Short mmCIF file of C-alpha atoms in Angstrom, two decimals:
data_model
loop_
_atom_site.label_atom_id
_atom_site.label_comp_id
_atom_site.label_asym_id
_atom_site.label_seq_id
_atom_site.Cartn_x
_atom_site.Cartn_y
_atom_site.Cartn_z
CA MET A 1 -20.46 1.84 6.43
CA SER A 2 -21.92 2.66 3.00
CA GLN A 3 -25.12 3.89 4.65
CA GLU A 4 -23.27 5.93 7.26
CA LEU A 5 -21.15 7.64 4.61
CA HIS A 6 -23.91 7.81 1.99
CA LEU A 7 -21.74 5.99 -0.52
CA ASP A 8 -22.74 3.85 -3.47
CA ALA A 9 -20.14 1.26 -2.51
CA THR A 10 -19.84 -2.27 -1.14
CA PHE A 11 -17.26 -3.01 1.55
CA LEU A 12 -15.89 -6.53 1.89
CA ARG A 13 -13.42 -8.02 4.35
CA SER A 14 -11.53 -10.98 2.97
CA ASP A 15 -8.20 -12.68 2.71
CA LEU A 16 -6.97 -11.37 -0.63
CA TYR A 17 -5.99 -14.81 -1.84
CA THR A 18 -9.55 -16.12 -1.38
CA LEU A 19 -11.34 -13.00 -2.61
CA PRO A 20 -12.78 -14.80 -5.69
CA ASN A 21 -14.75 -16.98 -3.25
CA VAL A 22 -16.35 -13.85 -1.81
CA LEU A 23 -16.64 -11.48 -4.76
CA GLN A 24 -18.13 -12.94 -7.95
CA ALA A 25 -17.36 -10.09 -10.34
CA ALA A 26 -14.74 -11.32 -12.80
CA GLY A 27 -13.92 -8.76 -15.46
CA GLU A 28 -16.32 -6.16 -14.11
CA PHE A 29 -14.03 -3.39 -12.88
CA ASP A 30 -12.61 -0.46 -14.83
CA ILE A 31 -10.01 0.19 -12.14
CA VAL A 32 -8.32 -1.74 -9.36
CA TYR A 33 -6.63 0.69 -6.97
CA THR A 34 -4.14 -0.34 -4.31
CA SER A 35 -2.02 1.97 -2.26
CA TYR A 36 0.45 2.63 0.52
CA GLY A 37 1.74 -0.29 2.53
CA VAL A 38 -0.12 -3.28 1.14
CA ILE A 39 2.04 -5.93 -0.54
CA GLY A 40 4.42 -6.14 2.42
CA TRP A 41 1.68 -8.17 4.10
CA LEU A 42 1.55 -10.70 1.26
CA PRO A 43 3.99 -13.61 1.05
CA ASP A 44 3.42 -14.33 -2.67
CA LEU A 45 2.76 -11.82 -5.46
CA GLN A 46 1.96 -14.25 -8.29
CA PRO A 47 -1.64 -14.89 -7.11
CA TRP A 48 -1.92 -11.18 -6.26
CA GLY A 49 -1.27 -10.29 -9.91
CA GLN A 50 -3.67 -12.97 -11.14
CA ILE A 51 -6.48 -11.69 -8.90
CA ILE A 52 -5.98 -8.10 -10.08
CA ALA A 53 -6.26 -9.23 -13.71
CA HIS A 54 -9.22 -11.46 -12.82
CA TYR A 55 -11.36 -8.50 -11.79
CA LEU A 56 -10.36 -5.99 -14.48
CA LYS A 57 -12.29 -5.48 -17.67
CA PRO A 58 -10.23 -5.80 -20.84
CA GLY A 59 -8.77 -2.31 -21.19
CA GLY A 60 -9.30 -1.61 -17.49
CA PHE A 61 -6.31 -0.54 -15.46
CA PHE A 62 -4.57 -1.21 -12.18
CA TYR A 63 -3.11 1.76 -10.27
CA PHE A 64 -0.61 1.06 -7.54
CA ALA A 65 1.27 3.42 -5.20
CA GLU A 66 3.50 1.72 -2.65
CA GLY A 67 6.64 1.96 -0.55
CA HIS A 68 9.70 1.40 -2.72
CA PRO A 69 11.40 -1.97 -2.02
CA PHE A 70 14.78 -0.21 -1.99
CA MET A 71 13.56 2.00 0.86
CA TRP A 72 12.46 -1.09 2.80
CA VAL A 73 16.04 -2.43 3.09
CA PHE A 74 17.07 0.36 5.47
CA ASP A 75 16.77 0.22 9.25
CA GLU A 76 13.75 2.44 9.98
CA LYS A 77 15.40 3.76 13.15
CA SER A 78 18.74 4.69 11.53
CA PRO A 79 19.17 8.28 10.31
CA ASP A 80 22.17 7.38 8.13
CA PHE A 81 20.77 4.63 5.90
CA LYS A 82 22.10 1.64 7.78
CA LEU A 83 21.08 -1.58 6.03
CA GLY A 84 18.56 -3.50 8.09
CA TYR A 85 16.73 -5.94 5.84
CA PRO A 86 17.42 -8.03 2.72
CA TYR A 87 16.20 -6.93 -0.70
CA PHE A 88 15.89 -10.35 -2.32
CA SER A 89 15.01 -12.73 0.51
CA ARG A 90 11.63 -14.50 0.30
CA GLU A 91 11.70 -15.22 4.05
CA PRO A 92 9.30 -13.30 6.32
CA ILE A 93 10.73 -10.41 8.32
CA ARG A 94 9.65 -10.38 11.98
CA ASP A 95 9.08 -7.01 13.61
CA GLU A 96 8.44 -6.23 17.27
CA SER A 97 7.09 -2.82 18.18
CA SER A 98 4.84 -1.49 20.91
CA GLY A 99 3.47 1.28 18.64
CA THR A 100 2.10 1.33 15.12
CA TYR A 101 3.30 3.07 11.95
CA ALA A 102 0.52 5.63 12.44
CA GLU A 103 0.35 5.80 16.23
CA LYS A 104 3.95 5.45 17.35
CA ASP A 105 3.14 6.06 21.02
CA ALA A 106 0.46 3.38 21.23
CA HIS A 107 1.00 0.51 23.66
CA LEU A 108 -0.16 -2.66 21.98
CA GLN A 109 -0.71 -6.04 23.56
CA HIS A 110 0.11 -7.74 20.26
CA THR A 111 3.50 -6.41 19.21
CA ALA A 112 4.78 -8.91 16.64
CA THR A 113 4.18 -8.85 12.89
CA TYR A 114 5.61 -10.66 9.88
CA GLY A 115 6.14 -8.91 6.55
CA TRP A 116 7.80 -9.48 3.21
CA ASN A 117 9.93 -7.25 1.04
CA HIS A 118 9.23 -7.76 -2.66
CA PRO A 119 11.88 -6.76 -5.20
CA LEU A 120 10.78 -4.67 -8.17
CA SER A 121 11.43 -7.66 -10.43
CA GLU A 122 8.91 -9.75 -8.47
CA ILE A 123 6.30 -7.00 -8.69
CA PHE A 124 6.74 -6.55 -12.44
CA GLU A 125 6.80 -10.30 -13.10
CA ALA A 126 3.56 -10.80 -11.15
CA LEU A 127 1.77 -8.13 -13.19
CA LEU A 128 3.25 -8.97 -16.59
CA SER A 129 2.64 -12.71 -16.22
CA ALA A 130 -1.01 -11.96 -15.37
CA GLY A 131 -1.46 -10.28 -18.75
CA LEU A 132 -1.08 -6.67 -17.70
CA ARG A 133 0.84 -4.06 -19.72
CA ILE A 134 2.86 -1.51 -17.75
CA ASP A 135 1.81 2.00 -18.85
CA PHE A 136 4.10 3.93 -16.51
CA PHE A 137 6.38 3.44 -13.54
CA HIS A 138 7.39 6.44 -11.40
CA GLU A 139 9.78 6.67 -8.42
CA HIS A 140 9.23 9.31 -5.74
CA GLN A 141 11.21 11.26 -3.15
CA PHE A 142 8.27 11.28 -0.74
CA CYS A 143 6.35 8.73 1.26
CA ALA A 144 2.80 8.53 2.59
CA TRP A 145 4.10 7.78 6.08
CA GLU A 146 7.25 8.54 8.09
CA CYS A 147 9.18 5.56 6.74
CA LEU A 148 12.65 6.73 7.87
CA PRO A 149 13.93 9.26 10.45
CA ASP A 150 14.24 13.02 9.99
CA MET A 151 11.23 13.57 7.75
CA GLU A 152 8.67 16.35 7.62
CA GLU A 153 5.12 16.54 6.34
CA GLY A 154 4.35 18.83 3.38
CA GLU A 155 1.18 20.68 2.53
CA ASP A 156 0.27 17.68 0.39
CA ARG A 157 0.38 15.46 3.56
CA LEU A 158 3.33 13.51 2.09
CA MET A 159 6.55 13.01 4.05
CA ARG A 160 9.97 14.10 2.78
CA PHE A 161 13.45 14.27 4.27
CA LYS A 162 14.10 17.60 5.98
CA ASP A 163 17.60 17.58 4.45
CA LEU A 164 17.18 18.45 0.77
CA LYS A 165 20.38 16.57 -0.14
CA LYS A 166 18.98 13.38 1.38
CA ARG A 167 16.02 13.57 -0.97
CA GLU A 168 18.35 12.90 -3.89
CA LEU A 169 19.74 9.69 -2.39
CA ILE A 170 17.03 7.04 -2.49
CA PRO A 171 13.47 6.52 -3.75
CA LEU A 172 10.86 6.24 -1.01
CA MET A 173 7.80 5.28 -3.03
CA PHE A 174 6.82 4.22 -6.52
CA SER A 175 3.61 4.36 -8.49
CA LEU A 176 2.60 2.47 -11.59
CA LYS A 177 -0.30 2.01 -13.93
CA ALA A 178 -0.91 -1.24 -15.77
CA THR A 179 -3.65 -2.08 -18.27
CA ARG A 180 -5.25 -5.48 -18.73
CA LYS A 181 -5.12 -7.04 -22.15
CA GLY A 182 -7.07 -9.97 -23.60
CA GLU A 183 -9.76 -12.15 -22.04
CA VAL A 184 -10.70 -12.54 -18.38
CA PRO A 185 -8.35 -15.14 -16.77
CA MET B 1 -0.86 -15.03 9.38
CA LYS B 2 -2.52 -15.54 12.78
CA THR B 3 0.14 -13.30 14.36
CA ASN B 4 -0.55 -10.56 11.82
CA GLN B 5 -4.32 -10.89 12.19
CA ASP B 6 -4.08 -10.52 15.98
CA TRP B 7 -1.95 -7.40 15.48
CA TRP B 8 -4.35 -5.89 12.92
CA ASN B 9 -7.43 -6.59 15.03
CA GLU B 10 -5.89 -4.55 17.83
CA VAL B 11 -4.32 -1.88 15.62
CA ALA B 12 -7.54 -1.21 13.71
CA GLN B 13 -9.16 -0.13 16.99
CA VAL B 14 -6.17 2.06 17.88
CA HIS B 15 -6.23 3.75 14.47
CA ALA B 16 -10.01 4.23 14.57
CA GLN B 17 -9.66 6.15 17.85
CA GLY B 18 -6.57 8.14 16.80
CA ASP B 19 -6.07 11.12 14.53
CA ALA B 20 -3.62 9.73 11.99
CA TYR B 21 -6.22 8.44 9.55
CA LEU B 22 -8.30 11.64 9.64
CA ILE B 23 -11.48 9.61 10.02
CA LYS B 24 -13.54 12.47 11.43
CA GLU B 25 -12.44 14.73 8.60
CA PHE B 26 -13.21 12.03 6.04
CA LYS B 27 -16.70 11.54 7.43
CA ALA B 28 -17.17 15.30 7.22
CA GLY B 29 -16.40 15.22 3.50
CA MET B 30 -12.63 15.57 3.26
CA ASN B 31 -11.05 14.15 0.10
CA LYS B 32 -8.21 12.06 1.51
CA LEU B 33 -6.65 11.18 -1.82
CA TYR B 34 -3.14 12.53 -2.28
CA PRO B 35 -2.35 14.88 -5.19
CA LEU B 36 -0.29 12.02 -6.62
CA ASP B 37 -3.35 9.78 -6.90
CA LEU B 38 -5.52 12.48 -8.40
CA GLN B 39 -2.88 13.45 -10.93
CA GLU B 40 -1.87 9.96 -12.02
CA VAL B 41 -5.24 8.16 -11.95
CA GLY B 42 -7.24 10.99 -13.49
CA ASP B 43 -11.01 11.31 -13.67
CA VAL B 44 -12.78 8.14 -12.50
CA ALA B 45 -16.35 9.41 -12.70
CA GLU B 46 -18.81 6.66 -13.71
CA MET B 47 -16.10 3.96 -13.53
CA ALA B 48 -16.39 0.74 -11.52
CA LEU B 49 -13.62 0.87 -8.94
CA GLN B 50 -12.16 -1.84 -6.73
CA VAL B 51 -10.08 -0.46 -3.88
CA ARG B 52 -7.75 -2.67 -1.90
CA THR B 53 -6.09 -1.88 1.35
CA HIS B 54 -4.63 -3.80 4.23
#
């Protein structure tokens, strides 16, 4: 892929939790960047935070943009914010859908997935306990995908509620920056 | 995890053939980063970057 795209980059495919077995580069990165629909696939954020810190240089930073956990509690098919999922539960959430979040009209053979909603407290605790300092935390009225009904895409390719009043009601995404302190864990 | 991996192995092919990820545009040089990323991350020239996605 690097050759095809003429990129000075290395692409790896790995289970995140075993990435240190595949990528021997502790403390070598200025930035770890993660975005848009990632941690919902992870059952445990404590090792996630440790692995981020593991790869950052001292003074390097982690940037993270993700669906807001408060948004994830609502039924994605309900236009009036009907609660559909727990905020605090650590149990996996089973979903059955014939399409995908990006190709809603697809007809999949494998239709089941399991995901996890992670409260903000769990996210912050995972990063802080790994030795990261939170530089900023922002909440947003837009989302990178059509996470709830009645949304429209803007010129910036981000999705917002068509109803301007709805935009004031709940956060759809958050972003944060966190800097690594101290020695490589 | 096996259930999710089966789903992703199929979905990755669906997404690669669809338009949602703008793969053709990306290969043609499109910058797919959102204004949010560019504004909040800032200039990353000459930095070592580790990107994670699902």
